[in-house]
mmCIF file with all atom_site columns, C-alpha atoms in Angstrom:
data_model
loop_
_atom_site.group_PDB
_atom_site.id
_atom_site.type_symbol
_atom_site.label_atom_id
_atom_site.label_alt_id
_atom_site.label_comp_id
_atom_site.label_asym_id
_atom_site.label_entity_id
_atom_site.label_seq_id
_atom_site.pdbx_PDB_ins_code
_atom_site.Cartn_x
_atom_site.Cartn_y
_atom_site.Cartn_z
_atom_site.occupancy
_atom_site.B_iso_or_equiv
_atom_site.pdbx_formal_charge
_atom_site.auth_seq_id
_atom_site.auth_comp_id
_atom_site.auth_asym_id
_atom_site.auth_atom_id
_atom_site.pdbx_PDB_model_num
ATOM 1   C CA . GLU E 1 1   ? 14.420 -56.400 -180.176 1.00 0.00 ? 1073 GLU E CA 1
ATOM 2   C CA . ILE E 1 2   ? 17.762 -54.144 -180.500 1.00 0.00 ? 1074 ILE E CA 1
ATOM 3   C CA . VAL E 1 3   ? 20.331 -55.909 -183.042 1.00 0.00 ? 1075 VAL E CA 1
ATOM 4   C CA . LEU E 1 4   ? 23.933 -55.678 -182.529 1.00 0.00 ? 1076 LEU E CA 1
ATOM 5   C CA . THR E 1 5   ? 25.906 -55.001 -185.109 1.00 0.00 ? 1077 THR E CA 1
ATOM 6   C CA . GLN E 1 6   ? 29.806 -55.764 -184.682 1.00 0.00 ? 1078 GLN E CA 1
ATOM 7   C CA . SER E 1 7   ? 32.472 -54.997 -187.402 1.00 0.00 ? 1079 SER E CA 1
ATOM 8   C CA . PRO E 1 8   ? 35.141 -56.219 -188.314 1.00 0.00 ? 1080 PRO E CA 1
ATOM 9   C CA . ALA E 1 9   ? 34.583 -59.873 -188.130 1.00 0.00 ? 1081 ALA E CA 1
ATOM 10  C CA . THR E 1 10  ? 37.418 -60.308 -188.385 1.00 0.00 ? 1082 THR E CA 1
ATOM 11  C CA . LEU E 1 11  ? 40.413 -58.747 -187.503 1.00 0.00 ? 1083 LEU E CA 1
ATOM 12  C CA . SER E 1 12  ? 43.784 -59.605 -187.947 1.00 0.00 ? 1084 SER E CA 1
ATOM 13  C CA . LEU E 1 13  ? 46.655 -57.933 -186.341 1.00 0.00 ? 1085 LEU E CA 1
ATOM 14  C CA . SER E 1 14  ? 50.184 -58.888 -184.799 1.00 0.00 ? 1086 SER E CA 1
ATOM 15  C CA . PRO E 1 15  ? 51.361 -58.705 -180.795 1.00 0.00 ? 1087 PRO E CA 1
ATOM 16  C CA . GLY E 1 16  ? 51.656 -55.140 -179.992 1.00 0.00 ? 1088 GLY E CA 1
ATOM 17  C CA . GLU E 1 17  ? 49.687 -53.526 -182.430 1.00 0.00 ? 1089 GLU E CA 1
ATOM 18  C CA . ARG E 1 18  ? 46.876 -51.718 -181.252 1.00 0.00 ? 1090 ARG E CA 1
ATOM 19  C CA . ALA E 1 19  ? 43.038 -52.836 -181.575 1.00 0.00 ? 1091 ALA E CA 1
ATOM 20  C CA . THR E 1 20  ? 39.461 -51.701 -182.015 1.00 0.00 ? 1092 THR E CA 1
ATOM 21  C CA . LEU E 1 21  ? 36.578 -53.227 -182.507 1.00 0.00 ? 1093 LEU E CA 1
ATOM 22  C CA . SER E 1 22  ? 32.521 -51.807 -182.606 1.00 0.00 ? 1094 SER E CA 1
ATOM 23  C CA . CYS E 1 23  ? 29.682 -52.184 -181.652 1.00 0.00 ? 1095 CYS E CA 1
ATOM 24  C CA . ARG E 1 24  ? 26.658 -50.611 -183.543 1.00 0.00 ? 1096 ARG E CA 1
ATOM 25  C CA . ALA E 1 25  ? 23.062 -51.071 -181.617 1.00 0.00 ? 1097 ALA E CA 1
ATOM 26  C CA . SER E 1 26  ? 19.878 -50.716 -184.070 1.00 0.00 ? 1098 SER E CA 1
ATOM 27  C CA . GLN E 1 27  ? 18.378 -48.161 -181.826 1.00 0.00 ? 1099 GLN E CA 1
ATOM 28  C CA . SER E 1 28  ? 19.664 -46.657 -178.189 1.00 0.00 ? 1100 SER E CA 1
ATOM 29  C CA . VAL E 1 29  ? 21.218 -48.688 -175.583 1.00 0.00 ? 1101 VAL E CA 1
ATOM 30  C CA . SER E 1 30  ? 22.131 -45.960 -173.120 1.00 0.00 ? 1102 SER E CA 1
ATOM 31  C CA . SER E 1 31  ? 25.180 -47.478 -171.246 1.00 0.00 ? 1103 SER E CA 1
ATOM 32  C CA . TYR E 1 32  ? 23.245 -50.687 -171.057 1.00 0.00 ? 1104 TYR E CA 1
ATOM 33  C CA . LEU E 1 33  ? 26.605 -52.505 -173.093 1.00 0.00 ? 1105 LEU E CA 1
ATOM 34  C CA . ALA E 1 34  ? 28.835 -55.063 -171.943 1.00 0.00 ? 1106 ALA E CA 1
ATOM 35  C CA . TRP E 1 35  ? 32.130 -56.624 -173.751 1.00 0.00 ? 1107 TRP E CA 1
ATOM 36  C CA . HIS E 1 36  ? 32.551 -60.710 -173.606 1.00 0.00 ? 1108 HIS E CA 1
ATOM 37  C CA . GLN E 1 37  ? 36.306 -62.363 -174.317 1.00 0.00 ? 1109 GLN E CA 1
ATOM 38  C CA . GLN E 1 38  ? 35.168 -66.172 -175.790 1.00 0.00 ? 1110 GLN E CA 1
ATOM 39  C CA . LYS E 1 39  ? 38.308 -68.742 -176.512 1.00 0.00 ? 1111 LYS E CA 1
ATOM 40  C CA . PRO E 1 40  ? 38.337 -71.492 -178.173 1.00 0.00 ? 1112 PRO E CA 1
ATOM 41  C CA . GLY E 1 41  ? 36.458 -74.336 -176.124 1.00 0.00 ? 1113 GLY E CA 1
ATOM 42  C CA . GLN E 1 42  ? 36.106 -71.735 -172.988 1.00 0.00 ? 1114 GLN E CA 1
ATOM 43  C CA . ALA E 1 43  ? 32.851 -70.388 -171.808 1.00 0.00 ? 1115 ALA E CA 1
ATOM 44  C CA . PRO E 1 44  ? 32.555 -66.548 -172.105 1.00 0.00 ? 1116 PRO E CA 1
ATOM 45  C CA . ARG E 1 45  ? 34.474 -63.832 -169.740 1.00 0.00 ? 1117 ARG E CA 1
ATOM 46  C CA . LEU E 1 46  ? 33.053 -60.064 -168.900 1.00 0.00 ? 1118 LEU E CA 1
ATOM 47  C CA . LEU E 1 47  ? 35.479 -57.657 -169.573 1.00 0.00 ? 1119 LEU E CA 1
ATOM 48  C CA . ILE E 1 48  ? 33.733 -54.408 -169.965 1.00 0.00 ? 1120 ILE E CA 1
ATOM 49  C CA . TYR E 1 49  ? 30.430 -53.209 -168.791 1.00 0.00 ? 1121 TYR E CA 1
ATOM 50  C CA . ASP E 1 50  ? 28.658 -50.418 -168.682 1.00 0.00 ? 1122 ASP E CA 1
ATOM 51  C CA . VAL E 1 51  ? 30.271 -49.354 -172.090 1.00 0.00 ? 1123 VAL E CA 1
ATOM 52  C CA . SER E 1 52  ? 33.905 -48.485 -169.807 1.00 0.00 ? 1124 SER E CA 1
ATOM 53  C CA . ASN E 1 53  ? 33.927 -50.006 -166.886 1.00 0.00 ? 1125 ASN E CA 1
ATOM 54  C CA . ARG E 1 54  ? 36.919 -53.359 -166.402 1.00 0.00 ? 1126 ARG E CA 1
ATOM 55  C CA . ALA E 1 55  ? 35.579 -55.957 -164.493 1.00 0.00 ? 1127 ALA E CA 1
ATOM 56  C CA . THR E 1 56  ? 37.349 -57.616 -161.529 1.00 0.00 ? 1128 THR E CA 1
ATOM 57  C CA . GLY E 1 57  ? 40.711 -58.699 -162.680 1.00 0.00 ? 1129 GLY E CA 1
ATOM 58  C CA . ILE E 1 58  ? 40.752 -57.643 -166.526 1.00 0.00 ? 1130 ILE E CA 1
ATOM 59  C CA . PRO E 1 59  ? 43.730 -56.131 -167.484 1.00 0.00 ? 1131 PRO E CA 1
ATOM 60  C CA . ALA E 1 60  ? 44.261 -51.692 -168.227 1.00 0.00 ? 1132 ALA E CA 1
ATOM 61  C CA . ARG E 1 61  ? 45.032 -52.626 -172.035 1.00 0.00 ? 1133 ARG E CA 1
ATOM 62  C CA . PHE E 1 62  ? 40.760 -53.080 -172.158 1.00 0.00 ? 1134 PHE E CA 1
ATOM 63  C CA . SER E 1 63  ? 39.097 -49.920 -172.478 1.00 0.00 ? 1135 SER E CA 1
ATOM 64  C CA . GLY E 1 64  ? 35.224 -49.092 -173.475 1.00 0.00 ? 1136 GLY E CA 1
ATOM 65  C CA . SER E 1 65  ? 33.827 -45.606 -175.074 1.00 0.00 ? 1137 SER E CA 1
ATOM 66  C CA . GLY E 1 66  ? 31.159 -45.410 -176.538 1.00 0.00 ? 1138 GLY E CA 1
ATOM 67  C CA . SER E 1 67  ? 27.148 -44.116 -176.054 1.00 0.00 ? 1139 SER E CA 1
ATOM 68  C CA . GLY E 1 68  ? 23.981 -44.382 -177.377 1.00 0.00 ? 1140 GLY E CA 1
ATOM 69  C CA . THR E 1 69  ? 24.449 -46.712 -180.239 1.00 0.00 ? 1141 THR E CA 1
ATOM 70  C CA . ASP E 1 70  ? 27.907 -47.028 -181.240 1.00 0.00 ? 1142 ASP E CA 1
ATOM 71  C CA . PHE E 1 71  ? 30.414 -48.479 -178.886 1.00 0.00 ? 1143 PHE E CA 1
ATOM 72  C CA . THR E 1 72  ? 33.829 -49.426 -179.465 1.00 0.00 ? 1144 THR E CA 1
ATOM 73  C CA . LEU E 1 73  ? 36.083 -51.922 -177.491 1.00 0.00 ? 1145 LEU E CA 1
ATOM 74  C CA . THR E 1 74  ? 39.914 -50.605 -177.275 1.00 0.00 ? 1146 THR E CA 1
ATOM 75  C CA . ILE E 1 75  ? 42.531 -52.983 -176.615 1.00 0.00 ? 1147 ILE E CA 1
ATOM 76  C CA . SER E 1 76  ? 46.155 -50.916 -175.990 1.00 0.00 ? 1148 SER E CA 1
ATOM 77  C CA . SER E 1 77  ? 48.591 -53.528 -177.200 1.00 0.00 ? 1149 SER E CA 1
ATOM 78  C CA . LEU E 1 78  ? 47.825 -56.889 -177.745 1.00 0.00 ? 1150 LEU E CA 1
ATOM 79  C CA . GLU E 1 79  ? 49.443 -59.914 -175.880 1.00 0.00 ? 1151 GLU E CA 1
ATOM 80  C CA . PRO E 1 80  ? 49.155 -63.535 -177.310 1.00 0.00 ? 1152 PRO E CA 1
ATOM 81  C CA . GLU E 1 81  ? 46.378 -64.320 -175.193 1.00 0.00 ? 1153 GLU E CA 1
ATOM 82  C CA . ASP E 1 82  ? 43.972 -61.756 -176.338 1.00 0.00 ? 1154 ASP E CA 1
ATOM 83  C CA . PHE E 1 83  ? 43.233 -63.347 -179.517 1.00 0.00 ? 1155 PHE E CA 1
ATOM 84  C CA . ALA E 1 84  ? 40.023 -64.326 -179.200 1.00 0.00 ? 1156 ALA E CA 1
ATOM 85  C CA . VAL E 1 85  ? 36.519 -64.116 -180.509 1.00 0.00 ? 1157 VAL E CA 1
ATOM 86  C CA . TYR E 1 86  ? 34.633 -60.716 -179.032 1.00 0.00 ? 1158 TYR E CA 1
ATOM 87  C CA . TYR E 1 87  ? 31.219 -59.965 -177.995 1.00 0.00 ? 1159 TYR E CA 1
ATOM 88  C CA . CYS E 1 88  ? 29.384 -56.744 -177.283 1.00 0.00 ? 1160 CYS E CA 1
ATOM 89  C CA . GLN E 1 89  ? 25.926 -57.448 -174.834 1.00 0.00 ? 1161 GLN E CA 1
ATOM 90  C CA . GLN E 1 90  ? 22.959 -55.265 -174.441 1.00 0.00 ? 1162 GLN E CA 1
ATOM 91  C CA . ARG E 1 91  ? 20.947 -54.940 -171.083 1.00 0.00 ? 1163 ARG E CA 1
ATOM 92  C CA . SER E 1 92  ? 18.753 -52.212 -172.200 1.00 0.00 ? 1164 SER E CA 1
ATOM 93  C CA . ASN E 1 93  ? 15.597 -54.112 -173.343 1.00 0.00 ? 1165 ASN E CA 1
ATOM 94  C CA . TRP E 1 94  ? 14.615 -57.224 -173.128 1.00 0.00 ? 1166 TRP E CA 1
ATOM 95  C CA . PRO E 1 95  ? 15.258 -59.339 -175.169 1.00 0.00 ? 1167 PRO E CA 1
ATOM 96  C CA . ILE E 1 96  ? 18.681 -59.337 -174.291 1.00 0.00 ? 1168 ILE E CA 1
ATOM 97  C CA . THR E 1 97  ? 20.884 -59.558 -176.951 1.00 0.00 ? 1169 THR E CA 1
ATOM 98  C CA . PHE E 1 98  ? 24.542 -60.103 -178.225 1.00 0.00 ? 1170 PHE E CA 1
ATOM 99  C CA . GLY E 1 99  ? 26.487 -59.110 -181.105 1.00 0.00 ? 1171 GLY E CA 1
ATOM 100 C CA . GLN E 1 100 ? 27.625 -61.439 -184.078 1.00 0.00 ? 1172 GLN E CA 1
ATOM 101 C CA . GLY E 1 101 ? 31.574 -61.683 -182.241 1.00 0.00 ? 1173 GLY E CA 1
ATOM 102 C CA . THR E 1 102 ? 34.514 -60.273 -183.534 1.00 0.00 ? 1174 THR E CA 1
ATOM 103 C CA . ARG E 1 103 ? 37.211 -62.777 -184.074 1.00 0.00 ? 1175 ARG E CA 1
ATOM 104 C CA . LEU E 1 104 ? 40.800 -61.089 -183.627 1.00 0.00 ? 1176 LEU E CA 1
ATOM 105 C CA . GLU E 1 105 ? 43.298 -63.510 -184.745 1.00 0.00 ? 1177 GLU E CA 1
ATOM 106 C CA . ILE E 1 106 ? 47.378 -63.146 -185.149 1.00 0.00 ? 1178 ILE E CA 1
ATOM 107 C CA . LYS E 1 107 ? 48.100 -61.864 -187.844 1.00 0.00 ? 1179 LYS E CA 1
ATOM 108 C CA . GLU K 2 1   ? 34.638 -68.092 -155.150 1.00 0.00 ? 1176 GLU K CA 1
ATOM 109 C CA . VAL K 2 2   ? 31.744 -67.728 -157.594 1.00 0.00 ? 1177 VAL K CA 1
ATOM 110 C CA . GLN K 2 3   ? 31.397 -71.292 -159.344 1.00 0.00 ? 1178 GLN K CA 1
ATOM 111 C CA . LEU K 2 4   ? 28.395 -72.167 -161.530 1.00 0.00 ? 1179 LEU K CA 1
ATOM 112 C CA . LEU K 2 5   ? 28.518 -75.854 -162.689 1.00 0.00 ? 1180 LEU K CA 1
ATOM 113 C CA . GLU K 2 6   ? 26.177 -77.057 -165.492 1.00 0.00 ? 1181 GLU K CA 1
ATOM 114 C CA . SER K 2 7   ? 24.440 -80.385 -165.681 1.00 0.00 ? 1182 SER K CA 1
ATOM 115 C CA . GLY K 2 8   ? 22.037 -83.274 -167.325 1.00 0.00 ? 1183 GLY K CA 1
ATOM 116 C CA . GLY K 2 9   ? 23.075 -82.626 -170.799 1.00 0.00 ? 1184 GLY K CA 1
ATOM 117 C CA . GLY K 2 10  ? 23.363 -85.235 -173.413 1.00 0.00 ? 1185 GLY K CA 1
ATOM 118 C CA . LEU K 2 11  ? 21.813 -85.951 -176.449 1.00 0.00 ? 1186 LEU K CA 1
ATOM 119 C CA . VAL K 2 12  ? 17.869 -86.215 -177.132 1.00 0.00 ? 1187 VAL K CA 1
ATOM 120 C CA . GLN K 2 13  ? 16.151 -87.512 -180.313 1.00 0.00 ? 1188 GLN K CA 1
ATOM 121 C CA . PRO K 2 14  ? 13.889 -84.418 -181.816 1.00 0.00 ? 1189 PRO K CA 1
ATOM 122 C CA . GLY K 2 15  ? 10.372 -83.571 -179.533 1.00 0.00 ? 1190 GLY K CA 1
ATOM 123 C CA . GLY K 2 16  ? 12.195 -85.329 -176.191 1.00 0.00 ? 1191 GLY K CA 1
ATOM 124 C CA . SER K 2 17  ? 12.600 -83.445 -173.335 1.00 0.00 ? 1192 SER K CA 1
ATOM 125 C CA . LEU K 2 18  ? 15.569 -82.629 -171.051 1.00 0.00 ? 1193 LEU K CA 1
ATOM 126 C CA . ARG K 2 19  ? 15.946 -81.137 -167.838 1.00 0.00 ? 1194 ARG K CA 1
ATOM 127 C CA . LEU K 2 20  ? 19.575 -78.943 -167.135 1.00 0.00 ? 1195 LEU K CA 1
ATOM 128 C CA . SER K 2 21  ? 20.418 -77.908 -163.758 1.00 0.00 ? 1196 SER K CA 1
ATOM 129 C CA . CYS K 2 22  ? 23.082 -75.229 -162.843 1.00 0.00 ? 1197 CYS K CA 1
ATOM 130 C CA . ALA K 2 23  ? 25.198 -75.486 -159.455 1.00 0.00 ? 1198 ALA K CA 1
ATOM 131 C CA . ALA K 2 24  ? 25.658 -71.768 -158.237 1.00 0.00 ? 1199 ALA K CA 1
ATOM 132 C CA . SER K 2 25  ? 28.013 -71.754 -154.982 1.00 0.00 ? 1200 SER K CA 1
ATOM 133 C CA . GLY K 2 26  ? 30.736 -68.116 -153.793 1.00 0.00 ? 1201 GLY K CA 1
ATOM 134 C CA . PHE K 2 27  ? 27.757 -65.633 -154.032 1.00 0.00 ? 1202 PHE K CA 1
ATOM 135 C CA . ILE K 2 28  ? 24.477 -65.250 -151.787 1.00 0.00 ? 1203 ILE K CA 1
ATOM 136 C CA . PHE K 2 29  ? 22.350 -67.196 -154.814 1.00 0.00 ? 1204 PHE K CA 1
ATOM 137 C CA . SER K 2 30  ? 19.152 -65.730 -153.715 1.00 0.00 ? 1205 SER K CA 1
ATOM 138 C CA . ARG K 2 31  ? 20.472 -62.025 -154.487 1.00 0.00 ? 1206 ARG K CA 1
ATOM 139 C CA . TYR K 2 32  ? 21.259 -62.485 -157.867 1.00 0.00 ? 1207 TYR K CA 1
ATOM 140 C CA . ALA K 2 33  ? 19.132 -63.142 -161.288 1.00 0.00 ? 1208 ALA K CA 1
ATOM 141 C CA . VAL K 2 34  ? 20.747 -66.093 -163.512 1.00 0.00 ? 1209 VAL K CA 1
ATOM 142 C CA . ALA K 2 35  ? 20.343 -67.116 -166.792 1.00 0.00 ? 1210 ALA K CA 1
ATOM 143 C CA . TRP K 2 36  ? 20.331 -69.552 -169.884 1.00 0.00 ? 1211 TRP K CA 1
ATOM 144 C CA . VAL K 2 37  ? 22.823 -68.493 -172.746 1.00 0.00 ? 1212 VAL K CA 1
ATOM 145 C CA . ARG K 2 38  ? 23.350 -71.305 -175.309 1.00 0.00 ? 1213 ARG K CA 1
ATOM 146 C CA . GLN K 2 39  ? 25.667 -71.162 -178.541 1.00 0.00 ? 1214 GLN K CA 1
ATOM 147 C CA . ALA K 2 40  ? 25.289 -73.344 -181.147 1.00 0.00 ? 1215 ALA K CA 1
ATOM 148 C CA . PRO K 2 41  ? 28.191 -75.232 -182.882 1.00 0.00 ? 1216 PRO K CA 1
ATOM 149 C CA . GLY K 2 42  ? 29.999 -72.581 -184.485 1.00 0.00 ? 1217 GLY K CA 1
ATOM 150 C CA . GLU K 2 43  ? 27.712 -70.178 -184.067 1.00 0.00 ? 1218 GLU K CA 1
ATOM 151 C CA . GLY K 2 44  ? 27.389 -66.689 -181.203 1.00 0.00 ? 1219 GLY K CA 1
ATOM 152 C CA . LEU K 2 45  ? 25.935 -66.116 -178.279 1.00 0.00 ? 1220 LEU K CA 1
ATOM 153 C CA . GLU K 2 46  ? 22.091 -66.416 -177.646 1.00 0.00 ? 1221 GLU K CA 1
ATOM 154 C CA . TRP K 2 47  ? 20.309 -65.107 -175.093 1.00 0.00 ? 1222 TRP K CA 1
ATOM 155 C CA . VAL K 2 48  ? 17.816 -67.824 -174.081 1.00 0.00 ? 1223 VAL K CA 1
ATOM 156 C CA . ALA K 2 49  ? 16.253 -66.923 -170.425 1.00 0.00 ? 1224 ALA K CA 1
ATOM 157 C CA . SER K 2 50  ? 16.348 -65.236 -167.153 1.00 0.00 ? 1225 SER K CA 1
ATOM 158 C CA . VAL K 2 51  ? 15.006 -65.582 -163.581 1.00 0.00 ? 1226 VAL K CA 1
ATOM 159 C CA . THR K 2 52  ? 15.158 -62.579 -160.658 1.00 0.00 ? 1227 THR K CA 1
ATOM 160 C CA . GLY K 2 53  ? 16.855 -62.796 -157.975 1.00 0.00 ? 1228 GLY K CA 1
ATOM 161 C CA . SER K 2 54  ? 13.560 -63.883 -155.993 1.00 0.00 ? 1229 SER K CA 1
ATOM 162 C CA . GLY K 2 55  ? 12.471 -66.030 -159.012 1.00 0.00 ? 1230 GLY K CA 1
ATOM 163 C CA . ASP K 2 56  ? 8.940  -63.868 -159.353 1.00 0.00 ? 1231 ASP K CA 1
ATOM 164 C CA . SER K 2 57  ? 9.571  -62.775 -162.438 1.00 0.00 ? 1232 SER K CA 1
ATOM 165 C CA . THR K 2 58  ? 10.739 -64.901 -165.850 1.00 0.00 ? 1233 THR K CA 1
ATOM 166 C CA . TYR K 2 59  ? 12.337 -63.973 -168.836 1.00 0.00 ? 1234 TYR K CA 1
ATOM 167 C CA . TYR K 2 60  ? 12.513 -65.855 -172.156 1.00 0.00 ? 1235 TYR K CA 1
ATOM 168 C CA . ALA K 2 61  ? 13.635 -65.671 -176.392 1.00 0.00 ? 1236 ALA K CA 1
ATOM 169 C CA . ASP K 2 62  ? 11.195 -65.804 -178.488 1.00 0.00 ? 1237 ASP K CA 1
ATOM 170 C CA . SER K 2 63  ? 12.774 -68.980 -180.297 1.00 0.00 ? 1238 SER K CA 1
ATOM 171 C CA . VAL K 2 64  ? 11.943 -70.691 -176.477 1.00 0.00 ? 1239 VAL K CA 1
ATOM 172 C CA . LYS K 2 65  ? 8.653  -68.769 -175.264 1.00 0.00 ? 1240 LYS K CA 1
ATOM 173 C CA . GLY K 2 66  ? 6.465  -71.858 -174.415 1.00 0.00 ? 1241 GLY K CA 1
ATOM 174 C CA . ARG K 2 67  ? 8.706  -75.033 -174.733 1.00 0.00 ? 1242 ARG K CA 1
ATOM 175 C CA . PHE K 2 68  ? 11.336 -73.702 -172.255 1.00 0.00 ? 1243 PHE K CA 1
ATOM 176 C CA . THR K 2 69  ? 10.769 -72.991 -168.847 1.00 0.00 ? 1244 THR K CA 1
ATOM 177 C CA . ILE K 2 70  ? 13.365 -71.405 -165.945 1.00 0.00 ? 1245 ILE K CA 1
ATOM 178 C CA . SER K 2 71  ? 13.106 -71.793 -162.825 1.00 0.00 ? 1246 SER K CA 1
ATOM 179 C CA . ARG K 2 72  ? 15.460 -71.748 -159.370 1.00 0.00 ? 1247 ARG K CA 1
ATOM 180 C CA . ASP K 2 73  ? 15.363 -73.257 -156.084 1.00 0.00 ? 1248 ASP K CA 1
ATOM 181 C CA . ASN K 2 74  ? 16.447 -70.732 -153.622 1.00 0.00 ? 1249 ASN K CA 1
ATOM 182 C CA . SER K 2 75  ? 16.628 -73.395 -151.175 1.00 0.00 ? 1250 SER K CA 1
ATOM 183 C CA . LYS K 2 76  ? 19.400 -75.483 -152.992 1.00 0.00 ? 1251 LYS K CA 1
ATOM 184 C CA . ASN K 2 77  ? 21.586 -72.869 -154.740 1.00 0.00 ? 1252 ASN K CA 1
ATOM 185 C CA . THR K 2 78  ? 20.544 -74.246 -158.182 1.00 0.00 ? 1253 THR K CA 1
ATOM 186 C CA . LEU K 2 79  ? 19.328 -72.960 -161.365 1.00 0.00 ? 1254 LEU K CA 1
ATOM 187 C CA . TYR K 2 80  ? 16.879 -74.909 -163.709 1.00 0.00 ? 1255 TYR K CA 1
ATOM 188 C CA . LEU K 2 81  ? 15.630 -75.148 -167.484 1.00 0.00 ? 1256 LEU K CA 1
ATOM 189 C CA . GLN K 2 82  ? 13.148 -77.707 -168.442 1.00 0.00 ? 1257 GLN K CA 1
ATOM 190 C CA . MET K 2 83  ? 13.429 -77.884 -172.542 1.00 0.00 ? 1258 MET K CA 1
ATOM 191 C CA . ASN K 2 84  ? 10.336 -79.592 -174.104 1.00 0.00 ? 1259 ASN K CA 1
ATOM 192 C CA . SER K 2 85  ? 9.413  -79.952 -177.587 1.00 0.00 ? 1260 SER K CA 1
ATOM 193 C CA . LEU K 2 86  ? 13.241 -80.408 -178.502 1.00 0.00 ? 1261 LEU K CA 1
ATOM 194 C CA . GLY K 2 87  ? 14.584 -79.957 -182.367 1.00 0.00 ? 1262 GLY K CA 1
ATOM 195 C CA . ALA K 2 88  ? 17.708 -80.141 -184.084 1.00 0.00 ? 1263 ALA K CA 1
ATOM 196 C CA . GLU K 2 89  ? 17.910 -75.503 -183.428 1.00 0.00 ? 1264 GLU K CA 1
ATOM 197 C CA . ASP K 2 90  ? 18.313 -76.505 -179.709 1.00 0.00 ? 1265 ASP K CA 1
ATOM 198 C CA . THR K 2 91  ? 21.969 -77.985 -180.370 1.00 0.00 ? 1266 THR K CA 1
ATOM 199 C CA . ALA K 2 92  ? 24.002 -76.660 -178.368 1.00 0.00 ? 1267 ALA K CA 1
ATOM 200 C CA . VAL K 2 93  ? 26.346 -75.789 -175.396 1.00 0.00 ? 1268 VAL K CA 1
ATOM 201 C CA . TYR K 2 94  ? 23.875 -74.193 -172.808 1.00 0.00 ? 1269 TYR K CA 1
ATOM 202 C CA . TYR K 2 95  ? 26.012 -72.059 -170.430 1.00 0.00 ? 1270 TYR K CA 1
ATOM 203 C CA . CYS K 2 96  ? 24.527 -70.989 -166.904 1.00 0.00 ? 1271 CYS K CA 1
ATOM 204 C CA . ALA K 2 97  ? 25.305 -67.433 -166.019 1.00 0.00 ? 1272 ALA K CA 1
ATOM 205 C CA . LYS K 2 98  ? 24.835 -65.107 -163.069 1.00 0.00 ? 1273 LYS K CA 1
ATOM 206 C CA . ALA K 2 99  ? 23.570 -61.417 -164.052 1.00 0.00 ? 1274 ALA K CA 1
ATOM 207 C CA . ALA K 2 100 ? 25.581 -58.880 -161.363 1.00 0.00 ? 1275 ALA K CA 1
ATOM 208 C CA . TYR K 2 101 ? 22.174 -57.378 -160.293 1.00 0.00 ? 1276 TYR K CA 1
ATOM 209 C CA . SER K 2 102 ? 18.863 -58.823 -158.957 1.00 0.00 ? 1277 SER K CA 1
ATOM 210 C CA . SER K 2 103 ? 16.982 -57.736 -161.639 1.00 0.00 ? 1278 SER K CA 1
ATOM 211 C CA . GLY K 2 104 ? 18.778 -58.559 -164.230 1.00 0.00 ? 1279 GLY K CA 1
ATOM 212 C CA . GLY K 2 105 ? 22.108 -57.232 -165.796 1.00 0.00 ? 1280 GLY K CA 1
ATOM 213 C CA . TYR K 2 106 ? 25.059 -58.140 -167.505 1.00 0.00 ? 1281 TYR K CA 1
ATOM 214 C CA . PHE K 2 107 ? 26.451 -61.608 -166.677 1.00 0.00 ? 1282 PHE K CA 1
ATOM 215 C CA . ASP K 2 108 ? 29.286 -61.150 -164.547 1.00 0.00 ? 1283 ASP K CA 1
ATOM 216 C CA . TYR K 2 109 ? 30.488 -64.841 -164.335 1.00 0.00 ? 1284 TYR K CA 1
ATOM 217 C CA . TRP K 2 110 ? 29.872 -67.989 -166.465 1.00 0.00 ? 1285 TRP K CA 1
ATOM 218 C CA . GLY K 2 111 ? 29.707 -71.634 -166.328 1.00 0.00 ? 1286 GLY K CA 1
ATOM 219 C CA . GLN K 2 112 ? 31.566 -74.145 -168.353 1.00 0.00 ? 1287 GLN K CA 1
ATOM 220 C CA . GLY K 2 113 ? 28.800 -74.922 -170.493 1.00 0.00 ? 1288 GLY K CA 1
ATOM 221 C CA . ILE K 2 114 ? 27.187 -78.384 -171.159 1.00 0.00 ? 1289 ILE K CA 1
ATOM 222 C CA . LEU K 2 115 ? 26.198 -79.383 -174.794 1.00 0.00 ? 1290 LEU K CA 1
ATOM 223 C CA . VAL K 2 116 ? 23.008 -80.517 -175.831 1.00 0.00 ? 1291 VAL K CA 1
ATOM 224 C CA . THR K 2 117 ? 22.356 -82.859 -178.696 1.00 0.00 ? 1292 THR K CA 1
ATOM 225 C CA . VAL K 2 118 ? 18.750 -83.286 -180.348 1.00 0.00 ? 1293 VAL K CA 1
ATOM 226 C CA . SER K 2 119 ? 19.215 -85.691 -182.896 1.00 0.00 ? 1294 SER K CA 1
ATOM 227 C CA . SER K 2 120 ? 17.816 -89.048 -184.376 1.00 0.00 ? 1295 SER K CA 1
#
């Protein structure tokens, strides 16, 4: 099973600041890495797929990068609605696995 | 507009069974894999099971293998999850998720989730 480790567990920032979230895989997932956003009481929403492709309707301030085992989700300038929990997910091998999540909170 | 609507959740006793359903609309159901993903209270996301678009192949997390069965009825645009031998560790919100491809892939649409509580 591929283990995804996200860091930090919690990130405290202010609106307008840049957020950088990390996801590290226990073995290579090639480019099969996605990011999902989840707000309290809501279902997850796909943000980024295959490392760097934004899903439909996702603003350009969200970007993804990386390859192999190390990946980054960057939010260039935080908006109030961006404070949420973010999960990375790999689809390279079965079982599909998720990271434990990074909570992005308002400072 | 893609919509996924789960039903069938609720309170069940330990050792009991429950069947979840997910009614899909807004896309050609048979062309895409679909999956169940769960989230225990206050915890992260855990993939449970997936089925390919044709229904020919199924995949399970080790934590549910032998107890849960995923299936689909493409004529009814509906996904199912039969859950047997339920334990407290199965208490969670269960999400139905559409995959991007017939064989699987990332989850591009999610249902709103349905709560399953296993308790006496």
